[in-house]
Amino acid sequence: MSNATQLLHSIPVDPLTGAISVPIYQTSTFVQEAPGVNKGYDYARSNNPTREALENIIAQLEKGSTASAFSSGLAAIDAVLKLLKTGDEIIAVDDIYGGAFRLFTQVYEKFGITVKYTDTTNVENVFTAVTANTKLIWLETPTNPTLKISDIEAIAKIAKASNCLLCVDSTFASPALQQPITLGADIVVHSATKYLGGHSDLIAGIVITKDADLGAKIKFLQNACGAILSPFDSWLLIRGIETLHLRVKQHCINAQAVAEWLCTQPLVDKIFYPGLATHHNHAIAKKQAKGFGGIVSFTLKEDTDAAAIAFVTGTKYFLLAESLGGIKSLISHPANMTHKSIPAQIRRANGVNDSLIRLSVGLEEVDDLIADLTQAFNKIPILKKVYQTKEISQLA
Ligand SMILES: *Cc1c(COP(=O)(O)O)cnc(C)c1O
C-alpha cells in the first residue's frame, strides 16, 4: 500500500455516527460514570479524541510509535528539551531555525544545558563534537534558509554508539519526503504550521518518537506543561494533512523548475536547492528523501540589502511574509526578517548573506511564478537608481 493510501485510510470514520470527517470534540471535560470510570477520556488537556486522531495519523505517517501534538512547533521543540537535565549537552546543526537557537541559548542555557553548534553536513564534525555529556544531537535537514543536508543514517549511528538521542526537525521535508525514524532517528519534530498544515491557517507542532517509552515521556510533558493543540486546530491540521502527498509532490516539481531557471539568471549568484546536482550534499538528499522540497534560496551578484529589498518588494504572486510551506508562494529576506536578531558577521559567516532571498514555492502554475520573478529581476536596476538618487539628494 502506498503512503498516500495508508494516510487517507488511517483517518478514522466516527464509530458513533459514521461521519467521514473526524468530529471536533469541543469540550473541556468528560462525564464519568463513577470516580475514575470513564470512556478513556477525563480532561481535555490530558486527552481529546480529535487530537488523539491527529496524533495517530501522524505517528503512522512518520512510522513512529507515538505522536504528541502541541500548540506550536516551538512548544514541540521545548518538550524535547525538557527530556534533558542540568549538565547535559546538545550538539546542534549550525544553520538552526532562529527560534530554536533563541530557546536553546536564552532559556535552556541558564538551566545549565549547554549547546555546541557544528556544521553537521560533515559527519566527522558530529563525531568529534560528541562527549560523555552529550545527551542529544539536534539536526534539521534540510535547514533554513541555506538548505543544508545532513546524513541522518550516519549521524544516527554516532548517536547510538554514544548513547545519546537523535532528534530531527523534519519540517522542511515533511513525512511525504523523509521519515527520519526509518533512518535511525529517535525523535522527529515538526512545525506543523508549515507543510503538514499546508494552508497558512494555523500554528501547531508535533513530536514523534520511535519508542513507546520515550513517547510516554513526551506525553507526560505534554500534559504536565500543558502546551496542547486545541480540538479545532487538530481538526484543521487533519484536514490539511489529507492532501499532504499531493501538495508536496507539486511543491517539489515547481521548486525544481524555479531553481533550474534561477541557474540561468545573470543577476543571481549562488542557488541553494538540494535538487540541483551542484548542491553540496545532493547525493545524500537523494538517498534519504523522496524529493527535494519546496524551498529555494539564492543570493544576488549585487550582495546588498537594497537589491534584495527591491526584489522581494517587486513580486506579485510571491507574497512577502515569514513562514513557508503553504499553497501560496511566499518570499522573504532573512537578513531583515527571520535572521535580523543575529549579528551581521555571524549571519554572513553562516552563509546568510545580505542579499539572500528565500522562496517558499507554492502551488500556482509554475510559468506564472517564473514570469513573476522575471519582472521582479527587471525592477532591480531601476530601483537601484532610485536608491542612489535618493542618497545623492539626501546629501545635497
Ligand atoms: C517554523 C519552524 C519552527 C517553529 O515552528 P512554529 O510552529 O512557528 O512554532 C521550527 N523549526 C523549523 C524548521 C521551522 O521552519
XYZ file of C-alpha atoms and ligand atoms in Angstrom:
411
model
C 0.000 0.000 0.000
C 1.360 3.439 -0.879
C 1.941 6.022 1.835
C -0.809 8.251 0.447
C -3.375 5.420 0.553
C -2.259 4.415 4.035
C -2.590 8.020 5.202
C -6.109 8.508 3.886
C -7.281 5.256 5.432
C -5.644 5.958 8.776
C -8.130 8.809 9.217
C -10.849 7.142 11.276
C -14.544 7.081 10.406
C -16.513 8.135 13.507
C -17.753 4.876 15.125
C -20.747 6.629 16.689
C -22.291 8.265 13.611
C -20.292 7.158 10.564
C -19.121 10.750 9.979
C -16.312 10.559 7.410
C -14.703 13.727 8.813
C -13.235 13.384 12.321
C -15.634 15.178 14.714
C -14.370 18.212 16.632
C -14.804 17.333 20.308
C -15.028 20.914 21.562
C -15.188 20.035 25.246
C -13.027 20.642 28.302
C -14.136 17.629 30.326
C -15.819 14.229 30.038
C -18.608 12.997 32.314
C -17.623 9.971 34.410
C -19.868 7.070 35.438
C -18.104 6.732 38.780
C -14.849 8.326 40.021
C -12.146 7.159 37.628
C -14.607 5.204 35.464
C -14.765 6.867 32.046
C -14.713 6.168 28.310
C -10.942 6.682 28.022
C -11.033 10.475 28.406
C -11.240 12.502 31.601
C -9.938 16.032 30.934
C -9.165 17.575 27.540
C -5.634 18.753 28.374
C -4.713 15.115 29.054
C -6.502 13.736 26.018
C -9.105 14.686 23.460
C -10.479 12.383 20.734
C -9.875 14.896 17.912
C -6.274 15.483 18.970
C -5.811 11.756 19.505
C -6.989 11.021 15.943
C -4.458 13.558 14.614
C -1.665 12.102 16.733
C -2.375 8.570 15.498
C -2.376 9.716 11.866
C 0.999 11.459 12.242
C 2.571 8.568 14.192
C 1.713 6.320 11.230
C 2.945 8.861 8.679
C 6.342 9.083 10.378
C 6.494 5.324 11.141
C 6.833 6.122 14.842
C 5.100 4.578 17.821
C 3.755 7.756 19.439
C 2.969 11.314 18.378
C 2.048 14.301 20.553
C 0.501 17.497 19.218
C 1.473 20.905 20.608
C 0.253 24.463 20.176
C 3.318 25.418 18.083
C 6.479 23.980 16.595
C 8.476 25.692 19.328
C 6.292 24.142 22.045
C 7.118 20.745 20.460
C 10.869 21.534 20.487
C 10.526 22.748 24.084
C 9.019 19.403 25.116
C 12.018 17.533 23.676
C 14.455 19.813 25.532
C 12.631 19.042 28.784
C 13.826 15.432 28.500
C 17.270 16.809 29.485
C 18.681 17.892 32.831
C 21.376 20.256 34.137
C 24.841 19.288 32.889
C 23.574 17.675 29.701
C 24.964 18.827 26.394
C 23.355 19.210 22.974
C 25.147 19.111 19.637
C 23.143 21.091 17.103
C 23.320 21.957 13.414
C 24.840 25.438 12.952
C 22.218 26.693 10.474
C 19.477 26.023 13.056
C 15.993 27.590 12.992
C 16.264 31.003 14.724
C 13.501 30.240 17.231
C 15.222 27.021 18.308
C 18.517 28.937 18.707
C 16.748 31.503 20.909
C 15.105 28.775 23.024
C 18.372 26.853 23.454
C 20.549 29.865 24.330
C 18.186 32.230 26.123
C 16.046 29.716 28.022
C 17.867 26.402 28.452
C 21.485 27.563 28.862
C 20.503 29.300 32.095
C 19.379 25.902 33.439
C 22.873 24.546 32.767
C 22.173 22.784 29.469
C 24.929 23.622 27.000
C 24.737 23.622 23.221
C 27.588 23.125 20.751
C 26.845 24.192 17.170
C 28.616 22.474 14.332
C 28.328 22.003 10.588
C 26.533 18.640 10.621
C 26.700 18.351 6.818
C 30.095 16.829 7.537
C 29.509 13.706 9.686
C 33.030 13.883 11.133
C 32.222 17.208 12.799
C 29.486 15.466 14.795
C 31.766 12.578 15.680
C 34.471 14.889 17.073
C 31.977 17.104 18.948
C 30.398 14.262 20.954
C 31.467 13.959 24.617
C 30.314 11.829 27.554
C 27.882 14.642 28.446
C 26.212 14.709 25.023
C 22.628 13.563 25.515
C 21.008 14.943 22.379
C 22.028 15.537 18.775
C 19.772 18.085 17.071
C 19.514 18.072 13.292
C 17.455 19.996 10.853
C 17.619 18.663 7.346
C 17.092 20.496 5.063
C 17.947 23.653 7.039
C 16.528 27.125 6.921
C 17.419 29.184 4.908
C 20.514 27.638 3.262
C 19.022 24.148 2.663
C 21.915 22.240 4.199
C 21.512 18.455 4.113
C 22.860 16.164 6.855
C 23.181 12.385 6.636
C 20.542 11.157 9.110
C 21.545 7.489 8.911
C 25.254 8.118 9.540
C 24.585 10.525 12.408
C 22.044 8.091 13.936
C 24.882 5.557 14.169
C 27.040 8.078 16.049
C 24.131 8.838 18.384
C 23.565 5.162 19.071
C 27.250 4.460 19.709
C 27.418 7.474 22.047
C 24.260 6.550 23.929
C 22.503 9.790 23.131
C 19.256 10.672 21.387
C 18.992 11.905 17.814
C 16.201 14.383 17.127
C 15.477 15.586 13.584
C 13.459 18.718 12.892
C 11.994 17.484 9.614
C 9.739 20.491 8.986
C 11.222 21.340 5.569
C 10.887 17.781 4.241
C 7.581 16.668 5.801
C 6.826 12.941 6.142
C 5.812 12.888 2.473
C 9.517 13.104 1.563
C 11.522 11.827 4.509
C 10.914 9.586 7.509
C 13.876 10.061 9.879
C 12.749 7.241 12.226
C 13.244 4.710 9.430
C 16.812 6.066 9.127
C 17.548 5.592 12.836
C 16.388 8.831 14.493
C 14.795 8.554 17.958
C 12.645 11.665 17.737
C 11.166 13.734 14.916
C 9.714 17.197 15.399
C 7.650 19.285 13.033
C 6.424 22.779 12.855
C 3.068 21.558 11.532
C 2.412 25.236 10.765
C 4.320 24.613 7.529
C 3.820 21.659 5.129
C 1.698 19.424 7.391
C -0.951 22.134 7.764
C -0.119 23.427 4.309
C -2.600 26.295 4.080
C -1.025 29.051 6.245
C -4.037 28.958 8.552
C -2.771 27.537 11.855
C 0.181 27.251 14.257
C 0.981 23.737 15.501
C 3.843 21.403 16.423
C 4.323 17.638 16.632
C 6.790 15.331 18.393
C 7.004 11.747 17.116
C 9.097 9.083 18.844
C 10.417 5.754 17.662
C 9.952 4.057 21.041
C 6.750 3.970 23.050
C 8.664 4.568 26.331
C 10.115 7.824 25.072
C 6.699 8.687 23.617
C 5.151 8.257 27.067
C 7.708 10.719 28.496
C 6.733 13.298 25.861
C 3.022 12.659 26.555
C 3.713 13.205 30.258
C 5.365 16.572 29.431
C 2.511 17.488 27.070
C 0.040 17.096 29.940
C 2.305 18.355 32.741
C 3.353 21.546 30.907
C 0.097 21.976 29.006
C 1.004 23.429 25.570
C -1.583 21.245 23.803
C -3.142 21.707 20.368
C -6.824 22.708 20.504
C -9.566 20.400 19.123
C -10.365 22.836 16.291
C -6.717 23.233 15.228
C -6.282 19.451 15.463
C -9.198 19.041 13.070
C -7.845 21.746 10.754
C -4.461 20.021 10.730
C -6.043 16.664 9.803
C -7.851 18.498 7.017
C -4.523 19.852 5.761
C -2.691 16.530 6.047
C -5.281 14.802 3.834
C -3.657 16.424 0.787
C -0.044 16.342 2.047
C 1.320 13.931 -0.563
C -0.393 15.663 -3.459
C 0.710 19.119 -2.354
C 4.316 18.199 -1.606
C 4.682 16.402 -4.945
C 3.710 19.609 -6.772
C 5.785 21.855 -4.457
C 8.833 19.752 -5.454
C 8.071 19.976 -9.196
C 7.564 23.752 -9.035
C 10.621 24.376 -6.835
C 12.882 22.283 -9.083
C 11.727 24.286 -12.120
C 12.279 27.599 -10.318
C 15.743 26.517 -9.065
C 16.840 25.412 -12.548
C 15.548 28.639 -14.050
C 17.399 30.702 -11.413
C 20.620 28.993 -12.585
C 20.195 30.785 -15.924
C 19.678 34.250 -14.427
C 22.522 36.756 -14.828
C 21.751 38.692 -11.614
C 21.835 35.542 -9.439
C 24.998 34.484 -7.636
C 24.511 31.301 -5.527
C 21.478 28.999 -5.552
C 20.614 26.764 -2.623
C 18.387 23.820 -3.548
C 19.106 20.154 -2.721
C 17.605 19.086 -6.051
C 20.451 20.661 -8.024
C 23.352 18.320 -8.839
C 25.693 21.132 -7.743
C 24.281 21.110 -4.163
C 26.953 20.076 -1.638
C 25.026 17.037 -0.348
C 22.778 16.340 -3.344
C 23.654 12.623 -3.215
C 22.640 12.320 0.441
C 19.405 14.222 -0.181
C 18.658 11.800 -2.997
C 19.425 8.794 -0.813
C 17.375 9.766 2.232
C 14.405 11.665 0.771
C 11.823 11.035 -1.942
C 12.085 14.620 -3.155
C 13.871 17.896 -2.527
C 11.072 20.064 -1.161
C 9.543 23.421 -1.988
C 12.091 25.884 -0.576
C 14.690 27.581 -2.780
C 17.135 30.262 -1.605
C 19.531 32.373 -3.649
C 21.856 35.342 -3.413
C 22.309 38.227 -5.838
C 25.550 39.243 -7.545
C 24.905 42.657 -6.080
C 25.076 41.431 -2.498
C 23.284 44.315 -0.814
C 20.227 44.873 1.305
C 18.937 47.396 -1.218
C 18.998 44.970 -4.157
C 17.303 42.210 -2.117
C 14.661 44.613 -0.812
C 13.966 45.846 -4.337
C 13.457 42.245 -5.421
C 11.300 40.994 -2.533
C 9.023 44.025 -2.741
C 8.755 43.690 -6.509
C 6.979 40.325 -6.802
C 3.238 39.967 -7.307
C 2.497 36.292 -6.634
C 5.341 35.654 -4.187
C 3.901 37.419 -1.153
C 6.353 38.998 1.287
C 5.916 37.132 4.578
C 7.657 34.946 7.127
C 6.723 31.245 7.243
C 6.631 28.715 4.433
C 5.010 25.515 3.222
C 1.606 26.941 2.327
C -0.209 26.660 -1.000
C 0.524 30.312 -1.883
C 4.098 31.246 -2.742
C 5.938 33.360 -0.187
C 9.163 35.344 -0.399
C 11.362 36.537 2.436
C 14.593 38.413 3.082
C 16.171 36.583 6.069
C 18.766 39.327 6.824
C 15.946 41.759 7.567
C 13.280 39.310 8.737
C 13.865 35.884 10.385
C 17.621 36.433 10.935
C 17.597 40.127 11.875
C 18.447 39.395 15.520
C 21.655 37.528 14.581
C 24.760 39.795 14.440
C 25.590 40.521 10.758
C 29.056 38.943 10.875
C 27.815 35.659 12.375
C 24.871 35.650 9.976
C 27.147 36.149 6.947
C 29.604 33.511 8.204
C 26.702 31.024 8.188
C 26.001 31.808 4.531
C 23.063 34.126 5.156
C 24.320 36.989 3.007
C 22.741 40.441 2.881
C 21.148 39.625 -0.478
C 19.939 36.097 0.416
C 16.338 35.630 -0.659
C 14.203 32.640 0.355
C 11.307 31.403 -1.737
C 8.590 29.097 -0.492
C 7.447 27.902 -3.892
C 3.690 27.411 -3.823
C 1.129 25.661 -5.982
C 0.457 28.381 -8.546
C 1.178 27.485 -12.190
C 4.971 27.467 -12.366
C 5.075 29.577 -15.573
C 3.255 32.345 -13.702
C 5.763 32.120 -10.860
C 8.728 32.376 -13.222
C 7.100 35.326 -15.028
C 6.652 36.988 -11.646
C 10.316 36.508 -10.735
C 11.368 37.761 -14.193
C 9.535 41.059 -13.787
C 10.956 41.433 -10.252
C 14.515 40.989 -11.603
C 13.765 43.680 -14.170
C 12.988 46.078 -11.337
C 16.342 45.742 -9.582
C 18.438 48.142 -11.713
C 15.621 50.688 -11.818
C 15.197 50.642 -8.069
C 18.948 50.729 -7.605
C 18.974 54.013 -9.484
C 16.132 55.292 -7.322
C 18.084 54.411 -4.171
C 21.202 56.121 -5.486
C 19.295 59.260 -6.461
C 17.736 59.308 -3.012
C 21.117 59.094 -1.340
C 22.523 61.848 -3.541
C 19.544 64.105 -2.920
C 19.821 63.431 0.807
C 23.463 64.508 0.691
C 22.616 67.728 -1.126
C 8.736 27.437 11.734
C 9.731 26.474 12.208
C 9.790 26.084 13.562
C 8.903 26.732 14.622
O 7.577 26.387 14.467
P 6.343 27.300 14.944
O 5.177 26.496 14.543
O 6.472 28.609 14.241
O 6.474 27.465 16.433
C 10.710 25.134 13.926
N 11.543 24.578 13.028
C 11.532 24.926 11.724
C 12.490 24.282 10.781
C 10.625 25.881 11.264
O 10.629 26.240 9.972
